[in-house]
Amino acid sequence: MSLRAACAALRANGRRLGLVPTMGALHQGHLALLGAARAAGADAVAASIFVNPLQFNASDDLARYPRDEDGDLTKLRDAGCDLVWLPPVEAMYPPGSASVIEVAGPSQGFEGDARPGHFRGVATVCAKLFLQTSADIAAFGEKDWQQLQVVRRMARDLDIPIHIEAVPTMREADGLAMSSRNRFLSAAERATAPLLYQTMQDVARAISAGLPVTQLLADDKSRLIAAGFAPDYLALVAAETLEPLAQKTTAPMRLLAAARLGSVRLLDNMAVPA
């Protein structure tokens, strides 16, 4: 049975299909997306596992990305996933493929600067998965906040009839955002890593209290550097557009951070109360 036929069967008789796009190496954060899709109204949930080469701008990063197909399938089965799609590269990008999707707006700056072409790959593969499955709902974690805004904008601009469900970041007990790449942290780095979240909490509280944003961000980047991080950015932005903010506003705000710790690049973000 083809993917389209399998998804059509899951959507028969007015049933709604949820989709959880992943690149595998699943953790509890991914599995929470399945439940979130069901809570948002999906009667059945499909997951995709595809390490998308268009999202990587270095071949060694692509080769290093963790893979655990057997473990992933077991986790999805135990979580009640109804269908899993593991396409080979040639199924997603047949020979001669010449079309990609470029999203401006929320893709610009931050991860867009750090990983040129990354969001082109994200937007292209997500559009293909949305169209291949005809899913009604797709669940994405808030940990990759910029990616979430890019996917929302792409679906809206292309009139793809799908609801994008945002799911709060899943964290370890010490606050570190769950990520497939955390397994590459050494024991010492793992002990240091939660300081990123703690620092962001302090910054968010101070911004909400009305302290000067520019100085706060500079001081706390220095704090991270002193602890052994190499920050790419720590920024206050408008939550939807990702426009940088120099002062607090009454509109929704988000604090974004990316910092390298050893060989691992950690991403995190959080809402900043007005």
Coordinates of N, CA, C and O in Angstrom, one line a residue, residues 61 64 181-186 189 228 230 259-266:
D61 N 28.1 17.0 9.3 CA 27.0 17.1 10.2 C 25.9 16.1 9.9 O 25.3 15.5 10.8
R64 N 27.0 12.7 11.0 CA 27.1 12.6 12.4 C 25.7 12.5 13.1 O 25.6 12.1 14.3
R181 N 20.7 15.6 20.2 CA 22.2 15.8 20.2 C 22.7 15.9 21.6 O 24.0 15.9 21.8
N182 N 21.9 15.9 22.7 CA 22.4 15.9 24.0 C 23.3 14.7 24.3 O 24.1 14.8 25.2
R183 N 23.1 13.6 23.6 CA 23.9 12.4 23.9 C 25.3 12.6 23.6 O 26.2 11.8 24.0
F184 N 25.7 13.7 22.9 CA 27.1 13.9 22.5 C 27.8 14.8 23.6 O 29.0 15.0 23.4
L185 N 27.1 15.2 24.6 CA 27.7 16.0 25.7 C 28.5 15.1 26.6 O 28.1 14.0 26.9
S186 N 29.7 15.5 26.9 CA 30.5 14.8 27.9 C 29.8 14.9 29.3 O 28.9 15.7 29.5
E189 N 30.2 18.4 30.5 CA 29.4 19.3 29.7 C 27.9 19.2 30.1 O 27.2 20.2 30.1
G228 N 31.9 28.5 30.0 CA 32.4 27.6 29.0 C 31.6 27.5 27.8 O 31.9 26.7 26.9
A230 N 30.0 28.9 24.1 CA 30.3 29.8 23.1 C 29.0 30.3 22.4 O 28.5 29.6 21.5
A259 N 24.0 28.3 21.8 CA 25.3 28.4 22.3 C 26.0 27.0 22.1 O 25.3 26.0 22.4
R260 N 27.2 27.0 21.8 CA 27.9 25.7 21.6 C 28.6 25.4 23.0 O 29.2 26.3 23.7
L261 N 28.5 24.1 23.3 CA 29.2 23.6 24.5 C 29.9 22.4 24.1 O 29.3 21.4 23.8
G262 N 31.2 22.5 24.1 CA 32.0 21.4 23.5 C 31.7 21.3 22.0 O 31.7 22.3 21.2
S263 N 31.3 20.1 21.6 CA 31.0 19.8 20.2 C 29.5 20.0 19.9 O 29.1 19.8 18.8
V264 N 28.7 20.3 20.9 CA 27.2 20.3 20.8 C 26.7 21.7 20.8 O 27.1 22.5 21.6
R265 N 25.9 22.0 19.8 CA 25.2 23.3 19.7 C 23.8 23.2 20.4 O 23.0 22.5 19.9
L266 N 23.6 23.9 21.5 CA 22.4 23.9 22.2 C 21.5 25.0 21.8 O 21.9 26.2 21.7

